[in-house]
């Protein structure tokens, strides 16, 4: 019994050590962001700030504020669009299985596994041709299209859990494809939209490759701004950390409040469902 | 089996009465709904991959497009560069470090969390939260944590622990064991270890979540039976529970390998190609070759190689997952 007690305590000690390790970068980022430029000193980088200063956060907001807003204009519509498309696709693929539905699903899913470098040159050529190169709408288009596989997957697995008997009963009552969607599927879809929405929000907000390849100033999203600030030799660490912190806040807030759904998206994204 | 046996009799006469084919909106709608997505992906995924493959076979290696046929010249040219040879070494080393790190840490943490602990969701959230952050933010943050100066970051702690020559992390030019092969030195570039640490911090929560789901799916009866047979905790885990986690491991390896081959923002923000390309990746090489060097055909060749690598393991995986699903439905 005493051994069991000891083991339990050891378990918690190990867990707390690891939690500390995972949070260590957060500690450094937050404390560095709250120090003023003058008080930044490598040898004291682990110390708590002697006095809180918001000058670093203010300085970084001045640099990346516009990019932050660009990310909002990009992420909100792109997330909504890709969730809606995913819902319609997932409904078709799970509740109206037609001949070849699985082959279609496979072809859609493959889109998740491509390295985007393999499509980048054509993407830029096409966006240039249709006049969307360098713009946020161009970036929205690309993020929506390449988001279709994952949102389709999330909704297909989500709708698969709705009993087929409900659909059959509605069919007997004379409801058709859209009638069933409106009256049965949509009212049950809230959690599915939260899962797909959070997932896409996080992915699109955090995306860097498309952002840096497709947009030009002043339309660049926040991830590009963070890299530009970090790459500049003249900008101090405290401003760099403040920018990284600022760029991470939206997705972290979503994670803190809706983490359960984020993890569901994570597991759904691993295909097994 | 039972389901089919009940269904069959009432379906058969119905089928017989119906004409062979009749248009119905209910049958057409699911297909019609999918068509825009299929067209979009047909163009943006399949069309563009072929287009990119085509570009890789042309002479378009300057700012002006030139679509004359070059055969495999660009592939040969790419393989002969120091940078791409370094990329091959780096992607293999990085993938191995990244996957081993994520799987071992993920499994370890999942087992700890599965011990019916208090504050379970709190601990779980802490191990997963880095996944909500962008790779570029992770890169910037870890270049601060692993500051290469001897008197900064982690090195301050290492020095306090008695290491008088702490590593220079992602700026280290050292490759171990550094065996000459082709143009490059083969081994583990230490700078890449620093990048892998940041990547493991970011993605190990994913492996933990997958393993935790796997652990929760192991039936209690199996554990109980083994315990009654007198298996100790260690034996119970490795002989009874771990084999049940095989599919979790496969899933995690596939997803993490895909993430590893795609890694771009993290390296871009943390180190860039690095000294002697010790932290370069095919993704960065493709980006620079294409957009800085205007070597479009060579960039396309690198991208095609990357795609083929990815397809080589993702296609069999997806096929096996979908086939497994079919089997479940039909049984």
GROMACS .gro file of C-alpha atoms in nm, chain A residues 8 11-12 14-16 18-26 28-29 32 40-46 85-86 88-93 96-98 102-127 129-130 141-142 145-149 152 156-157 165 171 174-178 199 202-203 205-210 212-213 222-224 226-228 230-231 237-238 240-241 243-245 247-248 251-252 255 259-260 262-263 266-267 269-272, chain B residues 25-27 29-31 33-34 36-38 40-41 43-49 51-53 55 60 65 67 105-106 108-109 111-113 115-119 122-137 140-145 147 149 151-157 170 200-202 204-206 209-210 213 247-248 251 254-255 258 261-265 268-269 282-284 286-287 290-291 296-297 299-300 303-304 306-308 310-311 313-315 317-319 321-322 325-326 329:
model
  244
    8UNK     CA    1   0.120   0.756  -0.736
   11UNK     CA    2   0.351   0.961  -1.130
   12UNK     CA    3   0.240   1.313  -1.045
   14UNK     CA    4   0.686   1.307  -1.351
   15UNK     CA    5   0.371   1.457  -1.501
   16UNK     CA    6   0.442   1.795  -1.343
   18UNK     CA    7   0.689   1.722  -1.821
   19UNK     CA    8   0.413   1.982  -1.800
   20UNK     CA    9   0.681   2.228  -1.690
   21UNK     CA   10   0.901   2.136  -1.987
   22UNK     CA   11   0.614   2.186  -2.231
   23UNK     CA   12   0.526   2.520  -2.075
   24UNK     CA   13   0.886   2.643  -2.050
   25UNK     CA   14   0.884   2.812  -2.395
   26UNK     CA   15   0.556   2.982  -2.302
   28UNK     CA   16   1.007   3.257  -2.186
   29UNK     CA   17   0.786   3.409  -2.456
   32UNK     CA   18   1.033   3.833  -2.267
   40UNK     CA   19   1.657   4.274  -2.237
   41UNK     CA   20   1.967   4.093  -2.127
   42UNK     CA   21   2.058   3.745  -2.244
   43UNK     CA   22   2.210   3.644  -1.909
   44UNK     CA   23   1.886   3.736  -1.732
   45UNK     CA   24   1.646   3.593  -1.988
   46UNK     CA   25   1.500   3.345  -1.740
   85UNK     CA   26  -1.841   2.247  -4.855
   86UNK     CA   27  -1.716   1.974  -4.623
   88UNK     CA   28  -2.231   1.889  -4.809
   89UNK     CA   29  -1.963   1.648  -4.930
   90UNK     CA   30  -1.960   1.450  -4.608
   91UNK     CA   31  -2.338   1.417  -4.614
   92UNK     CA   32  -2.331   1.283  -4.970
   93UNK     CA   33  -2.048   1.040  -4.900
   96UNK     CA   34  -2.620   0.863  -4.990
   97UNK     CA   35  -2.356   0.610  -5.082
   98UNK     CA   36  -2.360   0.570  -5.457
  102UNK     CA   37  -1.545   0.515  -5.192
  103UNK     CA   38  -1.332   0.574  -5.498
  104UNK     CA   39  -1.446   0.937  -5.496
  105UNK     CA   40  -1.362   0.959  -5.126
  106UNK     CA   41  -1.015   0.821  -5.191
  107UNK     CA   42  -0.953   1.075  -5.467
  108UNK     CA   43  -1.063   1.356  -5.236
  109UNK     CA   44  -0.853   1.231  -4.942
  110UNK     CA   45  -0.536   1.212  -5.149
  111UNK     CA   46  -0.547   1.591  -5.156
  112UNK     CA   47  -0.455   1.586  -4.787
  113UNK     CA   48  -0.129   1.408  -4.846
  114UNK     CA   49   0.029   1.620  -5.113
  115UNK     CA   50   0.326   1.841  -5.034
  116UNK     CA   51   0.197   2.179  -5.150
  117UNK     CA   52   0.528   2.257  -5.317
  118UNK     CA   53   0.417   2.005  -5.580
  119UNK     CA   54   0.133   2.235  -5.690
  120UNK     CA   55   0.282   2.572  -5.608
  121UNK     CA   56   0.411   2.680  -5.949
  122UNK     CA   57   0.079   2.601  -6.125
  123UNK     CA   58  -0.118   2.767  -5.842
  124UNK     CA   59   0.076   3.090  -5.887
  125UNK     CA   60   0.039   3.077  -6.268
  126UNK     CA   61  -0.336   3.027  -6.243
  127UNK     CA   62  -0.388   3.294  -5.976
  129UNK     CA   63  -0.398   3.455  -6.493
  130UNK     CA   64  -0.726   3.514  -6.312
  141UNK     CA   65  -0.952   3.037  -5.279
  142UNK     CA   66  -0.640   2.825  -5.235
  145UNK     CA   67  -0.978   2.421  -5.217
  146UNK     CA   68  -0.696   2.247  -5.029
  147UNK     CA   69  -0.916   2.236  -4.719
  148UNK     CA   70  -1.185   2.030  -4.892
  149UNK     CA   71  -1.024   1.690  -4.817
  152UNK     CA   72  -1.501   1.630  -4.610
  156UNK     CA   73  -1.814   1.212  -4.338
  157UNK     CA   74  -1.699   1.052  -4.013
  165UNK     CA   75  -3.256   0.431  -3.959
  171UNK     CA   76  -3.734   0.873  -4.676
  174UNK     CA   77  -4.129   1.127  -4.840
  175UNK     CA   78  -3.832   1.349  -4.758
  176UNK     CA   79  -3.566   1.381  -5.028
  177UNK     CA   80  -3.196   1.462  -5.030
  178UNK     CA   81  -3.226   1.827  -4.933
  199UNK     CA   82  -0.954   2.277  -3.738
  202UNK     CA   83  -0.617   2.686  -3.689
  203UNK     CA   84  -0.473   2.549  -4.013
  205UNK     CA   85  -0.441   3.105  -3.954
  206UNK     CA   86  -0.113   2.919  -3.908
  207UNK     CA   87  -0.043   2.850  -4.274
  208UNK     CA   88   0.283   2.994  -4.397
  209UNK     CA   89   0.375   2.840  -4.732
  210UNK     CA   90   0.075   2.965  -4.931
  212UNK     CA   91   0.440   3.372  -4.830
  213UNK     CA   92   0.415   3.243  -5.187
  222UNK     CA   93   0.040   3.751  -3.978
  223UNK     CA   94   0.261   3.441  -4.016
  224UNK     CA   95   0.460   3.617  -4.287
  226UNK     CA   96   0.626   3.715  -3.778
  227UNK     CA   97   0.895   3.566  -4.000
  228UNK     CA   98   0.988   3.906  -4.142
  230UNK     CA   99   1.225   3.757  -3.672
  231UNK     CA  100   1.447   3.773  -3.979
  237UNK     CA  101   1.420   3.970  -2.907
  238UNK     CA  102   1.145   4.116  -2.695
  240UNK     CA  103   1.016   3.917  -3.185
  241UNK     CA  104   0.870   3.723  -2.894
  243UNK     CA  105   0.500   3.914  -3.230
  244UNK     CA  106   0.514   3.536  -3.199
  245UNK     CA  107   0.288   3.563  -2.895
  247UNK     CA  108   0.022   3.577  -3.376
  248UNK     CA  109  -0.052   3.274  -3.158
  251UNK     CA  110  -0.564   3.000  -3.211
  252UNK     CA  111  -0.459   2.958  -2.847
  255UNK     CA  112  -0.785   2.600  -2.810
  259UNK     CA  113  -0.985   2.224  -2.685
  260UNK     CA  114  -1.207   1.918  -2.674
  262UNK     CA  115  -0.974   2.062  -3.143
  263UNK     CA  116  -0.864   1.717  -3.031
  266UNK     CA  117  -0.696   1.607  -3.464
  267UNK     CA  118  -0.815   1.250  -3.438
  269UNK     CA  119  -0.766   1.420  -3.940
  270UNK     CA  120  -0.577   1.099  -3.889
  271UNK     CA  121  -0.824   0.930  -4.128
  272UNK     CA  122  -0.922   0.656  -3.887
  298UNK     CA  123  -3.316   1.391  -5.802
  299UNK     CA  124  -3.245   1.203  -5.482
  300UNK     CA  125  -2.996   0.982  -5.660
  302UNK     CA  126  -2.812   1.518  -5.580
  303UNK     CA  127  -2.528   1.355  -5.384
  304UNK     CA  128  -2.325   1.332  -5.703
  306UNK     CA  129  -2.311   1.821  -5.474
  307UNK     CA  130  -1.972   1.653  -5.504
  309UNK     CA  131  -1.778   2.117  -5.784
  310UNK     CA  132  -1.535   1.977  -5.525
  311UNK     CA  133  -1.421   1.707  -5.763
  313UNK     CA  134  -1.175   2.191  -5.801
  314UNK     CA  135  -0.956   1.909  -5.667
  316UNK     CA  136  -0.765   2.084  -6.125
  317UNK     CA  137  -0.584   2.197  -5.810
  318UNK     CA  138  -0.453   1.858  -5.699
  319UNK     CA  139  -0.433   1.617  -5.990
  320UNK     CA  140  -0.410   1.865  -6.276
  321UNK     CA  141  -0.150   2.077  -6.103
  322UNK     CA  142   0.063   1.780  -6.002
  324UNK     CA  143   0.140   2.024  -6.477
  325UNK     CA  144   0.422   2.052  -6.226
  326UNK     CA  145   0.557   1.717  -6.345
  328UNK     CA  146   0.731   2.167  -6.603
  333UNK     CA  147   1.215   2.658  -6.802
  338UNK     CA  148   0.891   3.041  -6.955
  340UNK     CA  149   0.849   2.471  -7.244
  378UNK     CA  150   0.727   1.083  -2.576
  379UNK     CA  151   0.366   1.049  -2.694
  381UNK     CA  152   0.507   0.767  -2.245
  382UNK     CA  153   0.278   1.061  -2.172
  384UNK     CA  154   0.045   0.587  -2.049
  385UNK     CA  155   0.096   0.831  -1.761
  386UNK     CA  156  -0.229   1.008  -1.838
  388UNK     CA  157  -0.351   0.595  -1.503
  389UNK     CA  158  -0.687   0.741  -1.394
  390UNK     CA  159  -0.511   1.052  -1.269
  391UNK     CA  160  -0.660   1.367  -1.125
  392UNK     CA  161  -0.659   1.682  -1.343
  395UNK     CA  162  -0.546   1.976  -1.758
  396UNK     CA  163  -0.234   1.768  -1.826
  397UNK     CA  164  -0.368   1.650  -2.160
  398UNK     CA  165  -0.430   2.010  -2.269
  399UNK     CA  166  -0.076   2.112  -2.179
  400UNK     CA  167   0.080   1.837  -2.389
  401UNK     CA  168  -0.141   1.913  -2.690
  402UNK     CA  169  -0.151   2.293  -2.690
  403UNK     CA  170   0.167   2.344  -2.900
  404UNK     CA  171  -0.029   2.197  -3.191
  405UNK     CA  172  -0.251   2.506  -3.192
  406UNK     CA  173   0.051   2.729  -3.258
  407UNK     CA  174   0.192   2.795  -3.603
  408UNK     CA  175   0.516   2.632  -3.710
  409UNK     CA  176   0.665   2.974  -3.774
  410UNK     CA  177   0.586   3.095  -3.421
  413UNK     CA  178   1.085   3.191  -3.365
  414UNK     CA  179   1.017   3.088  -3.006
  415UNK     CA  180   1.263   2.798  -3.006
  416UNK     CA  181   1.537   3.002  -3.166
  417UNK     CA  182   1.509   3.208  -2.846
  418UNK     CA  183   1.489   2.908  -2.611
  420UNK     CA  184   1.977   3.053  -2.817
  422UNK     CA  185   2.508   3.200  -2.723
  424UNK     CA  186   2.529   3.255  -2.183
  425UNK     CA  187   2.166   3.249  -2.292
  426UNK     CA  188   1.859   3.029  -2.307
  427UNK     CA  189   1.891   2.660  -2.228
  428UNK     CA  190   2.268   2.701  -2.225
  429UNK     CA  191   2.243   2.905  -1.905
  430UNK     CA  192   2.084   2.603  -1.743
  443UNK     CA  193   2.085   2.524  -3.457
  473UNK     CA  194   0.878   1.725  -3.127
  474UNK     CA  195   0.758   1.987  -2.878
  475UNK     CA  196   0.498   2.092  -3.132
  477UNK     CA  197   0.430   1.498  -2.972
  478UNK     CA  198   0.085   1.588  -2.835
  479UNK     CA  199  -0.060   1.446  -3.154
  482UNK     CA  200  -0.371   1.187  -2.838
  483UNK     CA  201  -0.359   0.897  -3.086
  486UNK     CA  202  -0.741   0.694  -2.787
  520UNK     CA  203  -0.275   0.051  -3.554
  521UNK     CA  204  -0.228   0.367  -3.345
  524UNK     CA  205  -0.153   0.598  -3.803
  527UNK     CA  206   0.198   0.799  -4.140
  528UNK     CA  207   0.068   1.138  -4.029
  531UNK     CA  208   0.368   1.344  -4.392
  534UNK     CA  209   0.819   1.575  -4.543
  535UNK     CA  210   0.611   1.894  -4.550
  536UNK     CA  211   0.809   2.077  -4.283
  537UNK     CA  212   0.879   2.429  -4.408
  538UNK     CA  213   0.773   2.718  -4.187
  541UNK     CA  214   1.230   2.882  -4.249
  542UNK     CA  215   1.165   3.076  -3.928
  555UNK     CA  216   1.366   1.972  -4.993
  556UNK     CA  217   1.072   2.207  -4.931
  557UNK     CA  218   1.304   2.504  -4.872
  559UNK     CA  219   1.227   2.395  -5.393
  560UNK     CA  220   1.109   2.735  -5.273
  563UNK     CA  221   1.199   2.835  -5.790
  564UNK     CA  222   1.130   3.179  -5.649
  569UNK     CA  223   1.137   2.681  -6.233
  570UNK     CA  224   1.199   2.344  -6.398
  572UNK     CA  225   1.218   2.357  -5.859
  573UNK     CA  226   0.940   2.154  -6.018
  576UNK     CA  227   0.863   1.918  -5.590
  577UNK     CA  228   0.789   1.609  -5.799
  579UNK     CA  229   0.880   1.523  -5.282
  580UNK     CA  230   0.537   1.429  -5.413
  581UNK     CA  231   0.650   1.081  -5.517
  583UNK     CA  232   0.477   1.124  -5.009
  584UNK     CA  233   0.261   0.919  -5.246
  586UNK     CA  234   0.350   0.567  -4.839
  587UNK     CA  235   0.022   0.761  -4.832
  588UNK     CA  236  -0.146   0.576  -5.119
  590UNK     CA  237  -0.208   0.361  -4.632
  591UNK     CA  238  -0.526   0.527  -4.758
  592UNK     CA  239  -0.615   0.219  -4.964
  594UNK     CA  240  -0.780   0.219  -4.441
  595UNK     CA  241  -1.065   0.238  -4.693
  598UNK     CA  242  -1.373   0.021  -4.368
  599UNK     CA  243  -1.542  -0.171  -4.648
  602UNK     CA  244  -1.949  -0.253  -4.354
   0.00000   0.00000   0.00000
